[in-house]
Structures are given as C-alpha cells and as structure tokens.
Amino acid sequence: MANNFYTGERFNRHTICENGEGQIAGRLGEAEFARLLCLHSPSFSWIGAHAGPVDFEVHLTQEKSISVDVKTKLRTVRAKPHYDAHVTLSQKNYDVDIYVFASMNERDANRVELISWCSKPWFWRNARTVQAGDKDEDGYIEEADAGKMKYSNMTSIDVLWEKIEGYA
C-alpha cells in the first residue's frame, strides 16, 4: 500500500481542497474517531488509507458490522451547532452506513472535534442540495455540488456508541 497520507494534490476531481490540505484534516478526524472507538473497545478495522468511501468497519458481532465515513472539515474557527456539514453529491451512492462529522481548527493547534453523526439514508432524506457556485445565507459560496445539513439537526456525537450498539 502506498503512503497517501498527504499528496499535496486533490485525490480526484471531487476533492474540494485543491492542494490536498483536506487529506491531513481527514486523517486526523479519522484518528480522533479511532480514539473514540478504543474508549468503547469494539473491534474495528481502519481502511481509510485505501482512499475509498469507507474509513472504518466497526464489528458489532462476528456476523454484523457497520461502515463509517468520517467527514472532517478544515476550519479557522471552532465549529458551532449552526454550522453546516457537507457530503458531495458524487458520494451519494457510496456504500456506507454512517457519516461522522468532525472539524479541525487550524488556528487552535489543529484541534479536532467530533461533532455529530447520522445514518447515510437519513442524511440524504433530510439534507438540502446545493450546487457549486450557490451562495448561502451567510454569503459563503459553495465549492461543490453537495448535500448540506446543520450539525444541530443531526445526532450529537455523545450518544454515538449507545446508538451503534443498537445496530447489533
């Protein structure tokens, strides 16, 4: 397996950050999620290094596992509940069960926070669809076609493990 922690370039045409800086935020978000999994002692596999749609397989039983895609956004401020999570439309049909949303604040020693989560089907039923170039209510210009939802409309990361155990 090649070391693709940071290439300095987009992974592909769907990657939002042009210079690949999102790869570092993504890996650190995945590391923070792995730390959370270790606190709850489930068996899991990290497969994020393969640059596919799934970052983790969380093994609930010998027969049952769930796939998790950790979405980390690079910021210069601490994330607030009214901020938005994005999943690019190109990923809508990826085979994952759960999205976990994280934020990395580059002005606070690259602090990573796990913020919220939801099932993939729930996200796409409830997300607003935006197009690249659209301007939101705060004047932010969308960089990609995406599903968009406020963190506060999803489930807090604090109850993630309790809910994941319910999938078993």
Coordinates of N, CA, C and O in Angstrom, one line a residue:
M1 N 0.8 -1.2 0.0 CA 0.0 0.0 0.0 C 0.9 1.2 0.0 O 1.8 1.4 0.8
A2 N 0.6 2.2 -0.9 CA 1.4 3.4 -0.9 C 1.0 4.3 0.2 O -0.1 4.3 0.7
N3 N 1.9 5.1 0.6 CA 1.7 6.1 1.7 C 1.0 7.3 1.0 O 1.6 8.1 0.3
N4 N -0.3 7.4 1.3 CA -1.0 8.5 0.7 C -1.6 9.4 1.8 O -2.7 10.0 1.6
F5 N -0.9 9.6 2.9 CA -1.4 10.4 4.0 C -1.6 11.8 3.5 O -2.6 12.5 3.8
Y6 N -0.7 12.3 2.7 CA -0.8 13.7 2.2 C 0.0 13.7 0.8 O 1.2 13.5 0.8
T7 N -0.7 14.0 -0.2 CA -0.1 14.0 -1.5 C 0.2 15.4 -2.0 O 0.9 15.6 -3.0
G8 N -0.4 16.4 -1.4 CA -0.2 17.8 -1.9 C -1.1 18.1 -3.1 O -1.1 19.2 -3.6
E9 N -1.9 17.2 -3.5 CA -2.9 17.4 -4.6 C -4.2 16.8 -4.2 O -4.4 16.0 -3.3
R10 N -5.2 17.1 -5.0 CA -6.6 16.5 -4.8 C -6.4 15.0 -5.1 O -5.7 14.6 -5.9
F11 N -7.3 14.3 -4.3 CA -7.3 12.8 -4.5 C -7.9 12.6 -5.9 O -7.5 11.7 -6.7
N12 N -9.0 13.3 -6.2 CA -9.7 13.2 -7.5 C -10.4 14.5 -7.8 O -10.4 15.4 -7.0
R13 N -11.2 14.5 -8.9 CA -11.9 15.7 -9.2 C -13.0 16.1 -8.3 O -13.5 17.2 -8.3
H14 N -13.4 15.2 -7.4 CA -14.5 15.5 -6.4 C -13.9 16.1 -5.1 O -14.7 16.6 -4.3
T15 N -12.6 16.1 -4.9 CA -12.0 16.6 -3.7 C -12.1 18.2 -3.7 O -11.8 18.8 -4.7
I16 N -12.6 18.7 -2.6 CA -12.9 20.1 -2.6 C -11.6 21.0 -2.4 O -11.4 21.9 -3.2
C17 N -10.7 20.6 -1.5 CA -9.5 21.4 -1.3 C -8.5 21.1 -2.4 O -8.0 20.0 -2.6
E18 N -8.1 22.1 -3.2 CA -7.3 22.0 -4.4 C -5.9 21.4 -4.1 O -5.4 20.6 -4.8
N19 N -5.3 21.9 -3.0 CA -3.9 21.5 -2.7 C -3.8 20.2 -1.8 O -2.7 19.9 -1.3
G20 N -4.9 19.5 -1.6 CA -4.9 18.3 -0.8 C -4.8 18.5 0.7 O -4.7 17.5 1.4
E21 N -4.9 19.8 1.2 CA -4.8 20.0 2.6 C -5.9 19.3 3.4 O -5.7 19.0 4.6
G22 N -7.0 19.0 2.8 CA -8.1 18.3 3.5 C -7.7 16.9 3.8 O -8.3 16.3 4.7
Q23 N -6.7 16.3 3.2 CA -6.3 15.0 3.5 C -5.7 14.9 4.9 O -6.0 13.9 5.6
I24 N -5.0 15.9 5.3 CA -4.5 15.9 6.7 C -5.6 16.0 7.7 O -5.7 15.3 8.6
A25 N -6.5 17.0 7.4 CA -7.7 17.1 8.3 C -8.5 15.8 8.4 O -8.9 15.3 9.4
G26 N -8.6 15.2 7.2 CA -9.4 13.9 7.2 C -8.7 12.8 8.0 O -9.4 12.1 8.7
R27 N -7.4 12.7 7.8 CA -6.7 11.6 8.6 C -6.8 11.9 10.1 O -6.9 11.0 10.9
L28 N -6.6 13.2 10.5 CA -6.7 13.5 11.9 C -8.1 13.3 12.5 O -8.3 12.9 13.6
G29 N -9.2 13.6 11.6 CA -10.5 13.3 12.0 C -10.7 11.8 12.2 O -11.4 11.3 13.2
E30 N -10.2 11.0 11.3 CA -10.2 9.5 11.5 C -9.5 9.0 12.7 O -10.0 8.1 13.4
A31 N -8.4 9.6 13.0 CA -7.6 9.3 14.3 C -8.5 9.6 15.5 O -8.5 8.8 16.5
E32 N -9.1 10.7 15.5 CA -10.0 11.1 16.7 C -11.1 10.1 16.8 O -11.5 9.7 17.9
F33 N -11.7 9.7 15.7 CA -12.8 8.7 15.7 C -12.3 7.3 16.2 O -12.9 6.7 17.0
A34 N -11.1 6.9 15.8 CA -10.5 5.7 16.3 C -10.3 5.7 17.8 O -10.5 4.8 18.5
R35 N -9.9 6.9 18.3 CA -9.7 7.1 19.7 C -11.0 6.8 20.4 O -11.1 6.1 21.5
L36 N -12.1 7.4 19.9 CA -13.4 7.2 20.5 C -13.8 5.7 20.4 O -14.3 5.1 21.4
L37 N -13.5 5.0 19.3 CA -13.8 3.6 19.3 C -13.0 2.8 20.3 O -13.5 1.9 20.9
C38 N -11.8 3.2 20.5 CA -10.9 2.5 21.5 C -11.5 2.7 22.9 O -11.4 1.7 23.7
L39 N -12.1 3.8 23.2 CA -12.7 4.0 24.5 C -13.8 3.0 24.8 O -14.1 2.7 25.9
H40 N -14.5 2.6 23.7 CA -15.6 1.7 23.9 C -15.3 0.3 23.6 O -16.2 -0.6 23.6
S41 N -14.0 0.0 23.2 CA -13.5 -1.3 23.0 C -14.2 -2.2 22.0 O -14.2 -3.4 22.1
P42 N -14.7 -1.6 20.9 CA -15.2 -2.5 19.9 C -14.1 -3.0 19.0 O -13.0 -2.4 19.0
S43 N -14.4 -4.0 18.3 CA -13.4 -4.5 17.2 C -13.7 -3.6 16.0 O -14.8 -3.4 15.6
F44 N -12.6 -3.1 15.4 CA -12.9 -2.3 14.2 C -11.7 -2.4 13.3 O -10.6 -2.8 13.7
S45 N -11.9 -2.1 12.0 CA -10.8 -2.0 11.0 C -10.8 -0.6 10.5 O -11.8 -0.1 10.1
W46 N -9.6 -0.1 10.4 CA -9.4 1.2 9.7 C -9.0 0.9 8.3 O -8.0 0.3 8.1
I47 N -9.8 1.4 7.4 CA -9.5 1.1 6.0 C -9.4 2.4 5.2 O -9.4 2.4 4.0
G48 N -9.3 3.5 5.9 CA -9.3 4.8 5.3 C -8.1 5.1 4.4 O -8.1 5.9 3.5
A49 N -7.0 4.4 4.6 CA -5.8 4.6 3.8 C -5.9 4.1 2.4 O -5.1 4.5 1.6
H50 N -7.0 3.4 2.1 CA -7.2 2.9 0.8 C -7.9 3.9 -0.1 O -8.2 3.7 -1.3
A51 N -8.2 5.1 0.4 CA -8.8 6.2 -0.3 C -10.1 5.8 -1.0 O -10.5 6.3 -2.0
G52 N -10.9 4.9 -0.3 CA -12.2 4.6 -0.8 C -13.2 5.3 0.0 O -12.9 6.2 0.8
P53 N -14.5 4.9 -0.1 CA -15.6 5.6 0.6 C -15.7 5.3 2.0 O -16.4 6.0 2.8
V54 N -15.1 4.2 2.5 CA -15.3 3.8 3.9 C -14.0 4.0 4.7 O -12.9 3.6 4.2
D55 N -14.1 4.6 5.8 CA -12.9 4.8 6.7 C -12.8 3.7 7.7 O -11.7 3.3 8.1
F56 N -13.9 3.2 8.2 CA -13.9 2.2 9.3 C -15.0 1.1 9.0 O -16.1 1.5 8.6
E57 N -14.7 -0.1 9.4 CA -15.7 -1.1 9.6 C -15.7 -1.4 11.1 O -14.7 -1.8 11.7
V58 N -16.8 -1.2 11.7 CA -17.0 -1.4 13.2 C -17.7 -2.7 13.3 O -18.8 -2.9 12.8
H59 N -17.0 -3.7 13.9 CA -17.6 -5.1 14.1 C -18.4 -5.2 15.3 O -17.8 -5.1 16.4
L60 N -19.7 -5.3 15.2 CA -20.6 -5.3 16.3 C -20.7 -6.7 16.9 O -20.8 -6.9 18.1
T61 N -20.8 -7.7 16.0 CA -20.7 -9.1 16.3 C -19.9 -9.8 15.2 O -19.4 -9.1 14.3
Q62 N -19.7 -11.1 15.3 CA -19.0 -11.8 14.3 C -19.6 -11.7 12.9 O -19.0 -11.7 11.9
E63 N -21.0 -11.6 12.9 CA -21.7 -11.5 11.7 C -22.1 -10.1 11.2 O -22.5 -9.9 10.1
K64 N -22.1 -9.2 12.1 CA -22.6 -7.8 11.8 C -21.6 -6.8 12.0 O -20.9 -6.7 13.0
S65 N -21.4 -5.9 11.0 CA -20.6 -4.7 11.1 C -21.3 -3.6 10.4 O -22.2 -3.7 9.6
I66 N -20.8 -2.4 10.7 CA -21.3 -1.2 10.1 C -20.1 -0.4 9.5 O -19.0 -0.4 10.1
S67 N -20.4 0.3 8.4 CA -19.3 1.0 7.8 C -19.5 2.5 8.1 O -20.6 3.0 8.2
V68 N -18.4 3.2 8.4 CA -18.4 4.6 8.8 C -17.5 5.4 7.9 O -16.4 5.0 7.6
D69 N -18.0 6.6 7.5 CA -17.3 7.5 6.7 C -17.1 8.8 7.6 O -18.1 9.4 7.9
V70 N -15.9 9.1 8.0 CA -15.7 10.3 8.8 C -15.4 11.5 7.9 O -14.5 11.5 7.0
K71 N -16.2 12.5 8.0 CA -16.1 13.7 7.2 C -15.6 14.9 8.1 O -16.3 15.3 9.0
T72 N -14.3 15.3 7.8 CA -13.7 16.3 8.6 C -13.5 17.6 7.8 O -13.0 17.5 6.7
K73 N -14.0 18.7 8.3 CA -13.9 20.0 7.7 C -12.8 20.8 8.3 O -12.7 20.9 9.6
L74 N -11.9 21.3 7.5 CA -10.8 22.2 8.0 C -11.3 23.6 8.2 O -12.0 24.1 7.3
R75 N -11.1 24.1 9.4 CA -11.6 25.5 9.7 C -10.6 26.3 10.3 O -9.5 25.8 10.8
T76 N -10.9 27.6 10.5 CA -10.0 28.5 11.2 C -10.7 29.0 12.5 O -10.2 29.8 13.2
V77 N -11.9 28.4 12.8 CA -12.6 28.7 14.0 C -13.2 27.4 14.5 O -13.2 26.4 13.8
R78 N -13.6 27.5 15.8 CA -14.3 26.3 16.4 C -15.7 26.2 15.8 O -16.4 27.2 15.6
A79 N -16.0 25.0 15.4 CA -17.4 24.7 14.8 C -18.5 25.0 15.8 O -18.3 24.8 17.0
K80 N -19.6 25.5 15.3 CA -20.7 25.8 16.1 C -21.9 24.9 15.6 O -21.9 24.5 14.5
P81 N -22.9 24.7 16.5 CA -24.0 23.8 16.1 C -24.7 24.3 14.8 O -25.3 23.5 14.1
H82 N -24.8 25.6 14.6 CA -25.5 26.1 13.4 C -24.6 26.0 12.1 O -25.1 26.4 11.0
Y83 N -23.4 25.5 12.2 CA -22.6 25.4 11.0 C -23.0 24.1 10.2 O -23.7 23.3 10.8
D84 N -22.6 24.1 9.0 CA -23.1 23.0 8.1 C -22.1 21.9 7.9 O -20.9 22.2 7.8
A85 N -22.6 20.7 7.7 CA -21.9 19.6 7.3 C -22.2 19.4 5.8 O -23.3 19.7 5.4
H86 N -21.2 18.9 5.0 CA -21.4 18.7 3.6 C -21.0 17.3 3.2 O -20.0 16.8 3.8
V87 N -21.7 16.7 2.3 CA -21.2 15.5 1.7 C -21.4 15.7 0.2 O -22.6 16.0 -0.3
T88 N -20.4 15.6 -0.6 CA -20.5 15.9 -2.0 C -21.5 14.9 -2.7 O -21.5 13.7 -2.3
L89 N -22.2 15.4 -3.7 CA -23.2 14.5 -4.4 C -22.5 13.3 -5.0 O -23.1 12.3 -5.2
S90 N -21.2 13.5 -5.4 CA -20.5 12.4 -6.0 C -20.4 11.2 -5.1 O -20.2 10.0 -5.5
Q91 N -20.7 11.4 -3.8 CA -20.6 10.3 -2.8 C -21.9 9.7 -2.4 O -22.0 8.9 -1.5
K92 N -23.0 10.2 -3.0 CA -24.3 9.9 -2.5 C -24.6 8.4 -2.6 O -25.3 7.8 -1.8
N93 N -24.0 7.7 -3.6 CA -24.3 6.3 -3.8 C -23.2 5.4 -3.2 O -23.2 4.2 -3.5
Y94 N -22.3 5.9 -2.5 CA -21.2 5.1 -1.8 C -21.9 4.2 -0.8 O -22.8 4.6 -0.1
D95 N -21.3 3.0 -0.7 CA -21.9 2.0 0.2 C -21.3 2.2 1.7 O -20.4 1.6 2.1
V96 N -21.9 3.2 2.4 CA -21.5 3.4 3.8 C -22.8 3.4 4.6 O -23.9 3.8 4.1
D97 N -22.7 3.1 5.9 CA -23.9 3.1 6.8 C -24.1 4.4 7.5 O -25.2 4.9 7.7
I98 N -22.9 5.0 8.1 CA -23.0 6.1 9.0 C -22.0 7.2 8.5 O -20.9 6.8 8.1
Y99 N -22.4 8.4 8.6 CA -21.5 9.5 8.5 C -21.2 10.1 9.9 O -22.1 10.3 10.7
V100 N -19.9 10.3 10.2 CA -19.5 11.0 11.4 C -18.9 12.3 10.9 O -18.0 12.3 10.1
F101 N -19.3 13.5 11.5 CA -18.8 14.8 11.1 C -17.9 15.3 12.2 O -18.2 15.3 13.4
A102 N -16.7 15.8 11.7 CA -15.7 16.4 12.6 C -15.2 17.7 12.0 O -15.5 18.0 10.9
S103 N -14.5 18.4 12.9 CA -14.0 19.7 12.5 C -12.6 19.8 13.0 O -12.3 19.4 14.2
M104 N -11.6 20.3 12.2 CA -10.3 20.6 12.6 C -10.0 22.1 12.5 O -10.2 22.7 11.5
N105 N -9.6 22.7 13.7 CA -9.4 24.1 13.7 C -7.8 24.3 13.6 O -7.1 24.1 14.6
E106 N -7.4 24.8 12.5 CA -6.0 25.0 12.2 C -5.4 26.2 13.0 O -4.2 26.3 13.2
R107 N -6.3 27.1 13.6 CA -5.8 28.2 14.5 C -5.7 27.8 15.9 O -5.4 28.6 16.8
D108 N -6.2 26.6 16.3 CA -6.1 26.1 17.6 C -5.3 24.8 17.7 O -5.9 23.7 18.0
A109 N -4.1 24.8 17.2 CA -3.2 23.7 17.3 C -3.8 22.5 16.5 O -3.5 21.3 16.9
N110 N -4.5 22.7 15.5 CA -5.2 21.6 14.7 C -6.1 20.7 15.6 O -6.2 19.5 15.3
R111 N -6.7 21.4 16.5 CA -7.6 20.6 17.4 C -8.8 20.0 16.6 O -9.4 20.7 15.7
V112 N -9.0 18.7 16.8 CA -10.1 18.0 16.1 C -11.2 17.7 17.1 O -11.0 17.2 18.2
E113 N -12.4 18.1 16.7 CA -13.6 17.8 17.4 C -14.5 16.9 16.6 O -14.8 17.1 15.4
L114 N -15.1 15.8 17.2 CA -16.1 15.0 16.6 C -17.4 15.7 17.1 O -17.6 16.0 18.2
I115 N -18.3 16.1 16.1 CA -19.4 16.9 16.4 C -20.7 16.2 16.4 O -21.5 16.3 17.3
S116 N -21.0 15.5 15.2 CA -22.3 14.9 15.1 C -22.2 13.7 14.2 O -21.2 13.5 13.6
W117 N -23.3 13.0 14.1 CA -23.4 11.9 13.2 C -24.8 11.6 12.8 O -25.8 12.1 13.4
C118 N -25.0 10.8 11.7 CA -26.3 10.3 11.3 C -26.1 9.1 10.3 O -25.0 8.9 9.8
S119 N -27.2 8.4 10.1 CA -27.1 7.4 9.1 C -27.1 8.0 7.7 O -27.6 9.1 7.5
K120 N -26.5 7.3 6.8 CA -26.4 7.9 5.4 C -27.8 8.0 4.8 O -28.1 9.1 4.3
P121 N -28.7 7.0 4.9 CA -30.0 7.3 4.4 C -30.8 8.5 5.0 O -31.4 9.2 4.3
W122 N -30.6 8.6 6.3 CA -31.3 9.8 7.0 C -30.7 11.1 6.4 O -31.5 12.0 6.2
F123 N -29.4 11.2 6.3 CA -28.8 12.4 5.8 C -29.4 12.8 4.4 O -29.8 13.9 4.3
W124 N -29.4 11.8 3.5 CA -29.8 12.2 2.2 C -31.3 12.4 2.1 O -31.8 13.2 1.2
R125 N -32.1 11.9 3.0 CA -33.6 12.2 3.0 C -33.8 13.6 3.5 O -34.8 14.3 3.2
N126 N -32.9 14.1 4.4 CA -33.1 15.4 5.1 C -32.2 16.5 4.6 O -32.5 17.7 5.0
A127 N -31.2 16.3 3.9 CA -30.2 17.3 3.5 C -30.8 18.2 2.4 O -31.6 17.8 1.6
R128 N -30.3 19.5 2.5 CA -30.6 20.4 1.4 C -29.5 20.1 0.3 O -28.3 20.0 0.6
T129 N -29.9 20.2 -0.9 CA -28.9 20.0 -2.0 C -28.5 21.4 -2.5 O -29.3 22.3 -2.7
V130 N -27.2 21.6 -2.6 CA -26.6 22.8 -3.1 C -25.7 22.5 -4.3 O -25.2 21.4 -4.5
Q131 N -25.6 23.5 -5.1 CA -24.7 23.4 -6.3 C -23.5 24.3 -6.1 O -23.5 25.3 -5.5
A132 N -22.4 23.8 -6.7 CA -21.2 24.7 -6.7 C -21.5 26.0 -7.3 O -22.2 26.2 -8.3
G133 N -21.1 27.1 -6.6 CA -21.3 28.5 -7.0 C -22.5 29.1 -6.3 O -22.7 30.3 -6.3
D134 N -23.4 28.3 -5.7 CA -24.5 28.8 -4.9 C -24.0 29.6 -3.8 O -22.9 29.3 -3.2
K135 N -24.7 30.6 -3.4 CA -24.3 31.5 -2.2 C -25.4 31.2 -1.1 O -26.6 31.2 -1.3
D136 N -24.9 30.9 0.1 CA -25.8 30.6 1.2 C -26.2 31.9 1.9 O -25.7 33.0 1.5
E137 N -26.9 31.8 3.0 CA -27.5 33.0 3.7 C -26.4 33.8 4.4 O -26.6 35.0 4.7
D138 N -25.2 33.2 4.6 CA -24.1 33.9 5.2 C -23.1 34.5 4.1 O -22.0 35.0 4.4
G139 N -23.4 34.2 2.8 CA -22.5 34.7 1.8 C -21.5 33.7 1.3 O -20.6 34.0 0.5
Y140 N -21.4 32.6 2.0 CA -20.5 31.5 1.6 C -20.8 31.0 0.2 O -22.0 30.6 0.0
I141 N -19.8 30.9 -0.6 CA -20.1 30.3 -2.0 C -19.7 28.8 -1.9 O -18.6 28.5 -1.6
E142 N -20.7 28.0 -2.3 CA -20.5 26.6 -2.3 C -19.4 26.2 -3.3 O -19.4 26.7 -4.4
E143 N -18.5 25.3 -2.9 CA -17.4 24.9 -3.7 C -17.7 23.6 -4.5 O -17.0 23.3 -5.4
A144 N -18.8 22.9 -4.1 CA -19.1 21.6 -4.8 C -20.6 21.3 -4.7 O -21.3 21.8 -3.8
D145 N -21.1 20.6 -5.6 CA -22.5 20.1 -5.5 C -22.5 19.1 -4.3 O -21.6 18.2 -4.2
A146 N -23.4 19.3 -3.4 CA -23.4 18.6 -2.1 C -24.8 18.5 -1.5 O -25.7 19.3 -1.8
G147 N -24.9 17.6 -0.5 CA -25.9 17.6 0.5 C -25.4 18.4 1.6 O -24.2 18.3 2.0
K148 N -26.2 19.2 2.3 CA -25.8 20.1 3.3 C -26.8 20.0 4.5 O -28.0 20.1 4.2
M149 N -26.3 20.0 5.7 CA -27.2 20.0 6.9 C -26.5 20.6 8.1 O -25.3 20.4 8.2
K150 N -27.2 21.3 8.9 CA -26.6 21.8 10.1 C -26.3 20.7 11.1 O -27.0 19.8 11.2
Y151 N -25.2 20.9 11.8 CA -24.8 19.9 12.8 C -25.9 19.7 13.8 O -26.1 18.6 14.3
S152 N -26.5 20.8 14.2 CA -27.6 20.7 15.3 C -28.8 19.9 14.8 O -29.6 19.5 15.7
N153 N -29.0 19.6 13.6 CA -30.1 18.8 13.1 C -29.8 17.3 13.1 O -30.6 16.5 12.9
M154 N -28.5 17.0 13.4 CA -28.1 15.6 13.5 C -28.0 15.2 14.9 O -28.2 16.0 15.9
T155 N -27.6 13.9 15.1 CA -27.4 13.4 16.5 C -26.1 13.8 17.0 O -25.1 13.7 16.3
S156 N -26.0 14.2 18.3 CA -24.8 14.5 19.0 C -23.8 13.3 19.0 O -24.3 12.2 19.2
I157 N -22.6 13.6 18.9 CA -21.6 12.5 18.9 C -21.6 11.8 20.3 O -21.2 10.7 20.4
D158 N -22.1 12.5 21.3 CA -22.1 12.0 22.7 C -22.9 10.7 22.8 O -22.7 9.9 23.7
V159 N -23.9 10.5 21.9 CA -24.7 9.3 22.0 C -24.4 8.3 20.9 O -25.1 7.3 20.7
L160 N -23.3 8.5 20.2 CA -23.0 7.6 19.1 C -22.9 6.2 19.5 O -23.5 5.3 18.9
W161 N -22.0 5.9 20.5 CA -21.8 4.5 20.8 C -23.1 3.8 21.3 O -23.3 2.7 20.9
E162 N -23.9 4.5 22.1 CA -25.1 3.9 22.5 C -26.0 3.5 21.3 O -26.6 2.4 21.3
K163 N -26.1 4.4 20.3 CA -26.9 4.1 19.1 C -26.2 3.0 18.3 O -26.9 2.1 17.7
I164 N -24.9 3.0 18.1 CA -24.2 2.0 17.3 C -24.5 0.6 17.9 O -24.7 -0.4 17.2
E165 N -24.5 0.5 19.3 CA -24.7 -0.8 19.9 C -26.1 -1.3 19.5 O -26.4 -2.5 19.4
G166 N -27.1 -0.4 19.3 CA -28.4 -0.8 18.9 C -28.5 -1.4 17.5 O -29.5 -2.0 17.2
Y167 N -27.5 -1.2 16.7 CA -27.4 -1.8 15.3 C -27.1 -3.3 15.4 O -27.4 -4.0 14.5
A168 N -26.5 -3.8 16.5 CA -26.1 -5.2 16.6 C -27.3 -6.1 16.6 O -28.4 -5.8 16.9

